[in-house]
Coordinates of C-alpha atoms and ligand atoms in Angstrom, one line a residue:
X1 CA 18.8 -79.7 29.3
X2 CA 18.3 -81.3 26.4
X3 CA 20.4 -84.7 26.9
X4 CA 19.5 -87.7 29.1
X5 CA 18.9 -87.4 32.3
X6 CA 22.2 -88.1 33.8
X7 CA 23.8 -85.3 32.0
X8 CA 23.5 -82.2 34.6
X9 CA 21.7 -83.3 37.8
X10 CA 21.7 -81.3 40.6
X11 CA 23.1 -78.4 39.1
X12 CA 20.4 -78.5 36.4
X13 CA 17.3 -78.9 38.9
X14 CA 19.2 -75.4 41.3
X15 CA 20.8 -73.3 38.7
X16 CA 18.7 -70.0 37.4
X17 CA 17.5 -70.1 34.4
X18 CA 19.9 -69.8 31.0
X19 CA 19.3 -66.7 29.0
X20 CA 17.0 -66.9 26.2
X21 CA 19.2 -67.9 23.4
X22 CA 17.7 -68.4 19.4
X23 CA 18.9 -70.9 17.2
X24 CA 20.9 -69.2 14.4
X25 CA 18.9 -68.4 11.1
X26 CA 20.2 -66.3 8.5
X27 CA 23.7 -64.6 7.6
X28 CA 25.6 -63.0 10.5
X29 CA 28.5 -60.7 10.5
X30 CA 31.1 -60.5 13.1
X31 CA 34.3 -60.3 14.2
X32 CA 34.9 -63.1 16.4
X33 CA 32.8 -66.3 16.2
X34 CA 33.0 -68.4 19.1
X35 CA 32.6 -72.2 18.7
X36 CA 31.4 -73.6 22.7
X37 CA 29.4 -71.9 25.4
X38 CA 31.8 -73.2 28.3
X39 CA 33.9 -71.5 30.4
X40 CA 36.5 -70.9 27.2
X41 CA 34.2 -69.6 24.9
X42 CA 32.1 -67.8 26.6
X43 CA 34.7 -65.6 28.7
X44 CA 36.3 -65.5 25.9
X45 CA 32.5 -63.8 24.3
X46 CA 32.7 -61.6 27.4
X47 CA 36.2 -60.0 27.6
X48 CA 35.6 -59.5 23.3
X49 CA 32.8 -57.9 23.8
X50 CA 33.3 -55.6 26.6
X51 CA 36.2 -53.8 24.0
X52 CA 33.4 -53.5 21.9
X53 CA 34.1 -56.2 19.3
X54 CA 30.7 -57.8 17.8
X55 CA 31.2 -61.5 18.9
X56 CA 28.7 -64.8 17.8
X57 CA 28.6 -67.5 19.9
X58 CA 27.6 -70.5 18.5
X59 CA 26.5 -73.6 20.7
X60 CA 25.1 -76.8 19.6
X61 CA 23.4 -77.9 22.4
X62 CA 22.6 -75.2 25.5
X63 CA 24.7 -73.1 27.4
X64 CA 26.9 -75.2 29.7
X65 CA 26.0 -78.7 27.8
X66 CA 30.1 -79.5 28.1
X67 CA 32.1 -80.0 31.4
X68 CA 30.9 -76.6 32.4
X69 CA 27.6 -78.1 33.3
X70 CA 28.4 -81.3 34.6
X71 CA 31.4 -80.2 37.2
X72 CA 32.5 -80.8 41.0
X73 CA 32.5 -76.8 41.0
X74 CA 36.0 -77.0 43.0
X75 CA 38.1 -73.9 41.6
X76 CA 41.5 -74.6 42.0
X77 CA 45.1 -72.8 41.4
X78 CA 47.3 -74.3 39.3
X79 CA 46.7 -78.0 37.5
X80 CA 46.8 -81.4 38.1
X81 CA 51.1 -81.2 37.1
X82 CA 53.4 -80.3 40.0
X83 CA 54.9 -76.4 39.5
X84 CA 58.2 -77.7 38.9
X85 CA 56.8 -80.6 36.8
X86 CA 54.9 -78.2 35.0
X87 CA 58.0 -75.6 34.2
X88 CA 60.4 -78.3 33.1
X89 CA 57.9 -79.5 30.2
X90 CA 57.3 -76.0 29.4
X91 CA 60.4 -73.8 30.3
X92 CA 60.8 -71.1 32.2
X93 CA 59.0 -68.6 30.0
X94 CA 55.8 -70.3 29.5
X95 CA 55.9 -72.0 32.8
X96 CA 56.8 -69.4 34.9
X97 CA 53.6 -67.3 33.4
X98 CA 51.5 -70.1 33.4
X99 CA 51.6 -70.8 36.7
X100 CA 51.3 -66.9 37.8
X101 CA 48.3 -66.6 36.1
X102 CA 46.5 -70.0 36.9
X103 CA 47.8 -69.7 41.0
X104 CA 45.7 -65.9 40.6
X105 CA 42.7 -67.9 38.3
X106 CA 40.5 -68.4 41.6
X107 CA 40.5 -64.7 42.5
X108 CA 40.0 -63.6 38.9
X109 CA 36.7 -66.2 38.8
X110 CA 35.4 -65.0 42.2
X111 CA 36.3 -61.2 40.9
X112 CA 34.6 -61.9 37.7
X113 CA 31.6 -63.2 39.7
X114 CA 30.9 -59.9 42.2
X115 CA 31.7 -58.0 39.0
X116 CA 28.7 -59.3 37.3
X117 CA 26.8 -60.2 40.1
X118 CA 26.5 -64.2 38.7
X119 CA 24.5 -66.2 41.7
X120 CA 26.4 -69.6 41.4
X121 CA 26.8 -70.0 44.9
X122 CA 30.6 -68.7 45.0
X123 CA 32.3 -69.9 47.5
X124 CA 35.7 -69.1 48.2
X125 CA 36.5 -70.9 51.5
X126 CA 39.4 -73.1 50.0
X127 CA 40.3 -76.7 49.1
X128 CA 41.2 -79.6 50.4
X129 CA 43.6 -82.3 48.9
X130 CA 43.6 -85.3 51.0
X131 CA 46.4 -87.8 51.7
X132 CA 45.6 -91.1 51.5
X133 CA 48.1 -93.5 52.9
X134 CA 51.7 -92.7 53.3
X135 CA 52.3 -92.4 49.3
X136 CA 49.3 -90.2 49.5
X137 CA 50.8 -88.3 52.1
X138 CA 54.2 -87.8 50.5
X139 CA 52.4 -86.3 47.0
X140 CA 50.6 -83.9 49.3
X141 CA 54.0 -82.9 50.6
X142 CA 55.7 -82.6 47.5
X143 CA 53.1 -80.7 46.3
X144 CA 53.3 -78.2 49.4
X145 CA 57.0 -78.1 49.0
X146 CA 56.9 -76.6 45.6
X147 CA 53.6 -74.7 46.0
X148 CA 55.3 -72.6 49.0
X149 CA 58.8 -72.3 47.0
X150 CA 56.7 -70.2 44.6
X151 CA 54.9 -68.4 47.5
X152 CA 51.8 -69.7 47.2
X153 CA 49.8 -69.6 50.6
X154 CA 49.2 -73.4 51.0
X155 CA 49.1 -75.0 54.3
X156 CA 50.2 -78.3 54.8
X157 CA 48.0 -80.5 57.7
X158 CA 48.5 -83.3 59.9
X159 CA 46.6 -86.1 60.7
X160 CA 44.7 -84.8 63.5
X161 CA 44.0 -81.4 61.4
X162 CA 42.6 -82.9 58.1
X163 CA 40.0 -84.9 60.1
X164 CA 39.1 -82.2 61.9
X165 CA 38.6 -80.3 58.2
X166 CA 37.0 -83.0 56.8
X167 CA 35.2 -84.9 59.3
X168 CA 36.7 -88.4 58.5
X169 CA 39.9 -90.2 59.8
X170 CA 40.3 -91.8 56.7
X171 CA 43.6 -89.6 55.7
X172 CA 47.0 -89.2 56.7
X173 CA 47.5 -85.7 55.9
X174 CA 46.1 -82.6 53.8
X175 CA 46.7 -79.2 51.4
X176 CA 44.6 -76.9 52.1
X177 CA 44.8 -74.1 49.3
X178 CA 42.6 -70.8 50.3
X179 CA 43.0 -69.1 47.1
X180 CA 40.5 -71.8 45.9
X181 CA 37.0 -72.6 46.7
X182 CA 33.8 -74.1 45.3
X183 CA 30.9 -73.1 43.0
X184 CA 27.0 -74.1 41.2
X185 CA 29.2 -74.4 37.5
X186 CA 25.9 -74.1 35.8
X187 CA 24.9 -71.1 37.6
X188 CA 28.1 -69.9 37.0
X189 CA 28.5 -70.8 32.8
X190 CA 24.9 -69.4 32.6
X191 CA 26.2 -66.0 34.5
X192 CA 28.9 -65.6 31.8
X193 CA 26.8 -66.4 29.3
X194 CA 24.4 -63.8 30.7
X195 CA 27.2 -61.3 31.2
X196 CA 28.7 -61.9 28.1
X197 CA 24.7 -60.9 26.2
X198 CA 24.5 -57.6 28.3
X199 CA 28.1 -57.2 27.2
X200 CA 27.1 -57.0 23.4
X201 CA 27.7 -60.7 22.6
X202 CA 24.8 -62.5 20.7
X203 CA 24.7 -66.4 21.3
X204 CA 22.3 -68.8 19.6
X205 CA 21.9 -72.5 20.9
X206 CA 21.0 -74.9 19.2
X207 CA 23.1 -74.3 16.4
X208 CA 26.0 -76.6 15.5
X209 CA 28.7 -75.4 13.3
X210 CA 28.9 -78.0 10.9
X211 CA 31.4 -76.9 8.3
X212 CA 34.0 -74.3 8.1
X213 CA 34.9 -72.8 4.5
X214 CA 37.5 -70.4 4.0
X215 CA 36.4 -67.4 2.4
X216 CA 40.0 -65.9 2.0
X217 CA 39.3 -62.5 4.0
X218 CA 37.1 -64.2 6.7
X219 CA 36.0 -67.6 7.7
X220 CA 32.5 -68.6 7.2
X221 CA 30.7 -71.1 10.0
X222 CA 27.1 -73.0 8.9
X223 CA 25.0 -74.4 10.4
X224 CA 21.8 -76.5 9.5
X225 CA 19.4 -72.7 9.2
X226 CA 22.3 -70.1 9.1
X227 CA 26.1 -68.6 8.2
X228 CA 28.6 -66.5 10.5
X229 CA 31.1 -65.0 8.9
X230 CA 34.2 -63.7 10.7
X231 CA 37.8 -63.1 10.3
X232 CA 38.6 -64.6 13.7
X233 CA 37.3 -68.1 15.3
X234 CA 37.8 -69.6 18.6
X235 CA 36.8 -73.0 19.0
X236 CA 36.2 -73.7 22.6
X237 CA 34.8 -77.5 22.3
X238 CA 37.3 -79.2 24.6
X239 CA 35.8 -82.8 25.1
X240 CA 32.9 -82.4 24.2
X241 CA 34.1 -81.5 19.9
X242 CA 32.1 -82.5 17.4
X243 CA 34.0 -83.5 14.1
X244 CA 34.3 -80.3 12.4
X245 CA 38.2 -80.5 13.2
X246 CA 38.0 -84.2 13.3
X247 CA 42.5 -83.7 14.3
X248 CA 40.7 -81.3 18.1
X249 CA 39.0 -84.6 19.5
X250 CA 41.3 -87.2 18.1
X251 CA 44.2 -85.3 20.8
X252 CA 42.1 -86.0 23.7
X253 CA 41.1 -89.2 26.0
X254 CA 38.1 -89.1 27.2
X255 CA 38.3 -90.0 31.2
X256 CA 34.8 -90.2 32.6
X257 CA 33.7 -88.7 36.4
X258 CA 30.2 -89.1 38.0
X259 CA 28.8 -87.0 40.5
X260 CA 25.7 -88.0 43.2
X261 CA 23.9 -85.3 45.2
X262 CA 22.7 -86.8 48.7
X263 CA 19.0 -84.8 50.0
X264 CA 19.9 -82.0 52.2
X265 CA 21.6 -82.9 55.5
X266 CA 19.8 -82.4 58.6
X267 CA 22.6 -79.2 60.3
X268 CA 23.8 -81.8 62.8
X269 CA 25.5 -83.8 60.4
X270 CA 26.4 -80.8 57.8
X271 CA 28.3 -79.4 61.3
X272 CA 30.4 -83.0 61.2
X273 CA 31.7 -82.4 57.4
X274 CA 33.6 -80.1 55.8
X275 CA 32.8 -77.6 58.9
X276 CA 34.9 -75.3 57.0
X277 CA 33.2 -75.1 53.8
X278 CA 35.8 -76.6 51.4
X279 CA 35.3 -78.9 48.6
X280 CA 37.5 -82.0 49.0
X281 CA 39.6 -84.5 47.0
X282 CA 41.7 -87.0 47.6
X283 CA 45.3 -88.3 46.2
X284 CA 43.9 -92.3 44.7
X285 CA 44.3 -92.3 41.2
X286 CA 40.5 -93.8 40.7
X287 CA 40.2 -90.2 43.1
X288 CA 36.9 -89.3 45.4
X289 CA 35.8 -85.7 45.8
X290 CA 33.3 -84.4 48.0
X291 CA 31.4 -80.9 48.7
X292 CA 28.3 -79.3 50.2
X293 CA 26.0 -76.9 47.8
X294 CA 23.9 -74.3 49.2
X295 CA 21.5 -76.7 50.1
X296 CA 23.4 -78.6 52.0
X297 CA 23.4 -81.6 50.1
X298 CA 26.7 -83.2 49.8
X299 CA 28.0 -83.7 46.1
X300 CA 30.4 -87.0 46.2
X301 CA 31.9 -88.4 43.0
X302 CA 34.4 -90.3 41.8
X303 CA 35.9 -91.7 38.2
X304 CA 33.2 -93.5 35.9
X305 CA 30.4 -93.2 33.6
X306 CA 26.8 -93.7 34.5
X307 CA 26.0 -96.0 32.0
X308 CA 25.0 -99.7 31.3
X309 CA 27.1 -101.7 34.0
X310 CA 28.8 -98.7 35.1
X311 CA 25.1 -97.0 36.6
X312 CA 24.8 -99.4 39.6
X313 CA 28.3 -100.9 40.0
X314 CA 29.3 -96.9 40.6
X315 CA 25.9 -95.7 42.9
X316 CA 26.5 -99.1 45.0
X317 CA 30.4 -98.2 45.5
X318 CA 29.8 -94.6 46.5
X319 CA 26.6 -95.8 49.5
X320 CA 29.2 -97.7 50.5
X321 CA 32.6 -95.4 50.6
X322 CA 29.9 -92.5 52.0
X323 CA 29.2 -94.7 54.6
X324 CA 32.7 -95.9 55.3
X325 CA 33.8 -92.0 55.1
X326 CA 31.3 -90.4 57.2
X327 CA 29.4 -93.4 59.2
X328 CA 26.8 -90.7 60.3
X329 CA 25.8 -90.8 56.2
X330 CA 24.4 -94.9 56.2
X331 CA 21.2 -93.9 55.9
X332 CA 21.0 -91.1 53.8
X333 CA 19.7 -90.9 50.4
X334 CA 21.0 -89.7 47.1
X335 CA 18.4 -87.4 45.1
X336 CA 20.1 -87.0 42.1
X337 CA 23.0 -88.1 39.8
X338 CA 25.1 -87.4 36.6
X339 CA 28.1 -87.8 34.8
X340 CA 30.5 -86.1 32.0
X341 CA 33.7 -86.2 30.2
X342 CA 37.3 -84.4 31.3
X343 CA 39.1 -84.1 28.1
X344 CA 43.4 -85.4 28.7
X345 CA 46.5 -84.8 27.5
X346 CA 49.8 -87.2 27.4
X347 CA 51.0 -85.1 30.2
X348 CA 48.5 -83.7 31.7
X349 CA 49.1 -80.0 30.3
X350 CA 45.9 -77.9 28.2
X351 CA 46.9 -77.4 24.8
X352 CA 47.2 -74.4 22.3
X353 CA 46.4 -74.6 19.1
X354 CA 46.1 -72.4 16.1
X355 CA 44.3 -74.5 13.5
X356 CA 44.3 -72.1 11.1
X357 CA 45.1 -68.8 9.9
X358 CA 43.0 -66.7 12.8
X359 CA 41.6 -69.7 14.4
X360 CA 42.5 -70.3 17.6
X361 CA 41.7 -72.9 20.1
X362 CA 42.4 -73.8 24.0
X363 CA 41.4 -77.2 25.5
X364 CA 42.6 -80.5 27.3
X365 CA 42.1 -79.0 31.2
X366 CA 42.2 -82.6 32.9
X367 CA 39.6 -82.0 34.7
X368 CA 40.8 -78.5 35.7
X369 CA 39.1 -76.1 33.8
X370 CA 36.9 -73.4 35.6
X371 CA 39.5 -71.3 36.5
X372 CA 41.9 -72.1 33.6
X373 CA 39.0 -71.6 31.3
X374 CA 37.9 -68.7 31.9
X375 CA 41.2 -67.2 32.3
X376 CA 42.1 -68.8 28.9
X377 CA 39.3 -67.6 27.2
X378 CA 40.0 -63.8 28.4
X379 CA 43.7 -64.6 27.3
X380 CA 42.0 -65.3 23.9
X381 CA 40.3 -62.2 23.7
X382 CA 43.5 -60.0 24.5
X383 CA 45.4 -61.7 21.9
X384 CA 42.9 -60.9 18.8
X385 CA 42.0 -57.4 20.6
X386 CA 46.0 -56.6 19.7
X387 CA 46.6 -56.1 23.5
X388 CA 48.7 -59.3 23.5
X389 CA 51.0 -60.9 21.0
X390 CA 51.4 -65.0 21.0
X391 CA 54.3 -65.3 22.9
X392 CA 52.5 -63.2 25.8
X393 CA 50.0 -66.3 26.2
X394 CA 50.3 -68.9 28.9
X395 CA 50.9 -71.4 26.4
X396 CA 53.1 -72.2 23.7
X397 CA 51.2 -73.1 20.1
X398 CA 51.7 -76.8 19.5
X399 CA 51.0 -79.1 16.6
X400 CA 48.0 -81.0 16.9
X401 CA 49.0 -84.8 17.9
X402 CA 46.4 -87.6 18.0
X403 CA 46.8 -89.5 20.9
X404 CA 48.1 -92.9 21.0
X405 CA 45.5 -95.8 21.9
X406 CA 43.1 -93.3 22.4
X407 CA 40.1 -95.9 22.6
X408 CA 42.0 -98.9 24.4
X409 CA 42.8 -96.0 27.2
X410 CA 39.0 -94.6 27.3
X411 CA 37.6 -98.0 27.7
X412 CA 40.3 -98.4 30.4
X413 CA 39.3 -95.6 32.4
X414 CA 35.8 -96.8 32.1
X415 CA 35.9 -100.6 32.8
X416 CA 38.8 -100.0 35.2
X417 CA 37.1 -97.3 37.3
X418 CA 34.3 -100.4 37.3
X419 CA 36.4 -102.7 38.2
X420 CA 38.2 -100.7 41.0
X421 CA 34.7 -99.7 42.5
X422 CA 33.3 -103.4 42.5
X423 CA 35.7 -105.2 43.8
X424 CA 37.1 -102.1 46.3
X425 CA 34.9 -101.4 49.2
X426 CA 37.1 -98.5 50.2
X427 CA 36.3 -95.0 49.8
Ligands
LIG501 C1 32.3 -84.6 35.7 C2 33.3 -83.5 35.6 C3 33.9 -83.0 36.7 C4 34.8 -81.9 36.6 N1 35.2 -81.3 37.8 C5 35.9 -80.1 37.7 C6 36.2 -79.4 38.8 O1 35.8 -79.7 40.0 N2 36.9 -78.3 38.7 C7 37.4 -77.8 37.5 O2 38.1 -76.8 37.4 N3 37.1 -78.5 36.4 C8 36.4 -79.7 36.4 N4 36.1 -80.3 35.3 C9 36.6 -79.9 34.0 C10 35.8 -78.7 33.5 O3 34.4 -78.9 33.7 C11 36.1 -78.5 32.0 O4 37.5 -78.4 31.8 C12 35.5 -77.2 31.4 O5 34.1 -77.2 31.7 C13 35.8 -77.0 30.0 O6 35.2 -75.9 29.5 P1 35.1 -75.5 28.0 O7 34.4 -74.2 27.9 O8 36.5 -75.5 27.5 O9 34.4 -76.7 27.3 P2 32.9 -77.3 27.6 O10 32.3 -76.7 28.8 O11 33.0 -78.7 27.4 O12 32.1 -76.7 26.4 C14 32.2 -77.1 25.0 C15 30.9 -76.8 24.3 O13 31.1 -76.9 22.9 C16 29.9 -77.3 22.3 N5 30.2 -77.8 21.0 C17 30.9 -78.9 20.6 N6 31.0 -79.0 19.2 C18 30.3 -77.9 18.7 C19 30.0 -77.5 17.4 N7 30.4 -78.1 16.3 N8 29.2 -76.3 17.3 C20 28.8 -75.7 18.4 N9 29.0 -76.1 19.6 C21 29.8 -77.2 19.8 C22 29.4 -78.4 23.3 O14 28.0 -78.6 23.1 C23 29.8 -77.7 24.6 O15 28.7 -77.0 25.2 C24 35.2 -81.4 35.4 C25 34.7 -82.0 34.2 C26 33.7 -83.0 34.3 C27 33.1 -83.5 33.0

């Protein structure tokens, strides 16, 4: 990857290689010009592409530079919002749909997956949500209340069953969804990407769009060596936009998470955690999260950024909540570590937006967007196939609104999450 060295880790040194991918030179014609190679834009590529509409994806850095590179991997159901939270900011019509289609998002992503035969180390042994404390415990609750009003097959554990899931007594209580599980997200962005090319799409890297002009019939997208003109755009940027709609990144605060990737465990202590195979999280709002990869080395991250100060205040805090976790991990190493940026909303909820005439735009996951991405992006493609009409999508089209003390609330998630993880030796 062509960033610094924290940007993909683990998932950069196991994932198969990306496609070959040009930059773009010349004039290009197409239909749909995707902005992003993420999830978003590149499902979107795929599902396009497979009705036989001639897509461009343009990226400016390499396939899965964004959040789709830099993940935990945990697919979940559903977002960060409660259901009932979620359907009284949206209404019944959007809410109801919304959450249908994102409790089904796992099974479309592992369905997606066997259809294409993307190795990403898919997983799809569920997820846990872990109680901390009684408040912890009574979120998790909540959450299982209104989860199972819906019908959603979510189990609610105990004490005595969430350390046996985890391998840690640290919690009072658990969720255990099994329509989720865990993935490599590399692996998996560069699958799509792949799938999307044998599909018909083309995709160059490397190629910024810069400007967009309006050439009445169709839009036309430079960048520094070539032009793609289109009638329809979707920019899938999410938080990781460049200014070409300067309005796209001023909506979002940045939150930063980091991941480390301890060497693989010997099977005696692999048996200890997770025994199950689910990724992990739990309910602090400076959160922890925790899986195993193929390799059996045990992913464990938290909220901050990997930079200046942050880079050893952060790797010092998670030897220590490791150990304090799992005391079986105090001597174990971590081989490699990264961080990236989750793109928020005001209230938690991914926006739509339609920023101009045919040009189209999903983003702000919080930190949930494997499944909703790649559901949203094949949304996309219905809706300019014809096959869908804007009411049909998951989302209602909102203005775009620039968030308020967008820069007093990033630094505040990054010298807080500091703060929290130097002076708190808990986990
Ligand atoms: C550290 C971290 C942990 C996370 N953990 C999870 C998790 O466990 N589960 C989960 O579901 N979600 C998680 N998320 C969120 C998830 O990764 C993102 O929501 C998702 O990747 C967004 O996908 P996307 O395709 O919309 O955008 P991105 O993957 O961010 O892709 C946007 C792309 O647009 C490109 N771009 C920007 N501007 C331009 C331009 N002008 N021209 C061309 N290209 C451009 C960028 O280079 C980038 O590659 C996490 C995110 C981070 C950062």
């Amino acid at each position: 990857m062509r960033a610094d060295e924290r940007s993909h880790g683990l998932w950069q040194a196991s994932a198969p290689p990306a496609p070959a991918c040009e930059r773009l030179q010349g004039q290009v014609k197409a239909d749909v010009a995707v902005i992003g190679a993420g999830f978003t834009g590149l499902s979107a590529a795929l599902h396009l592409a497979q009705a036989g509409a001639r897509v461009v994806v343009l990226e400016g850095a390499q396939i899965g530079f964004g959040g789709s590179g830099r993940n935990v991997g945990l697919v979940n159901a559903g977002l960060w919002v409660m259901p009932e939270v979620l359907i009284k900011t949206l209404g019944s019509h959007y809410g109801d749909r919304l959450l249908q289609l994102l409790g089904g998002a796992p099974g479309a992503v592992y369905d997606l997956i066997a259809q294409h035969q993307i190795e990403c180390q898919a997983v799809r042994a569920g997820t846990l949500h872990c109680a901390v404390g009684q408040r912890g415990l009574r979120n998790i609750q909540e959450r299982w209340r209104q989860w199972s009003d819906i019908g959603a097959p979510v189990e609610l554990l105990d004490q005595n069953e969430i350390a046996a899931a985890t391998g840690t007594t640290a919690y009072a209580g658990g969720l255990l969804d099994r329509r989720a599980g865990t993935l490599q997200p590399l692996a998996y962005v560069r699958g799509l990407a792949q799938a999307a090319m044998n599909a018909g799409a083309r995709l160059h890297e490397r190629s910024a769009v810069k400007r967009v002009e309006d050439g009445k019939t169709h839009w036309v997208l430079q960048t520094d060596e070539g032009e793609v003109l289109a009638p329809w755009v979707v920019v899938a940027t999410n938080a990781y936009t460049s200014d070409v709609w300067p309005a796209l990144p001023a909506e979002l605060v940045r939150l930063p998470y980091f991941n480390l990737a301890t060497q693989p465990l010997a099977p005696e202590l692999r048996a200890q955690i997770l025994p199950g195979g689910q990724g992990a999280w739990d309910t602090r709002s400076v959160l922890s999260s925790y899986r195993f990869d193929q390799a059996g080395r045990l992913v464990f991250g938290s909220v901050g950024a990997l930079r200046k100060s942050g880079l050893s205040v952060h790797k010092a805090w998670a030897k220590r909540a490791l150990t304090q976790l799992f005391p079986v991990l105090r001597d174990v190493q971590f081989d490699y570590e990264w961080y990236g940026w989750i793109g928020t909303t005001s209230d938690a909820l991914p926006r739509f937006h339609q920023l101009e005439r045919q040009v189209l735009s999903f983003s702000g996951y919080n930190g949930r967007g494997i499944a909703p991405g790649t559901i949203f992006g094949r949304e996309l493609a219905h809706l300019i196939l014809g096959r869908s009409a804007m009411e049909d999508l998951p989302l209602p089209v909102t203005p775009l609104k620039p968030a308020s003390g967008k820069y007093l609330k990033e630094a505040a998630y990054e010298y807080g999450a500091q703060l929290t993880h130097l002076v708190g030796a808990r986990c």
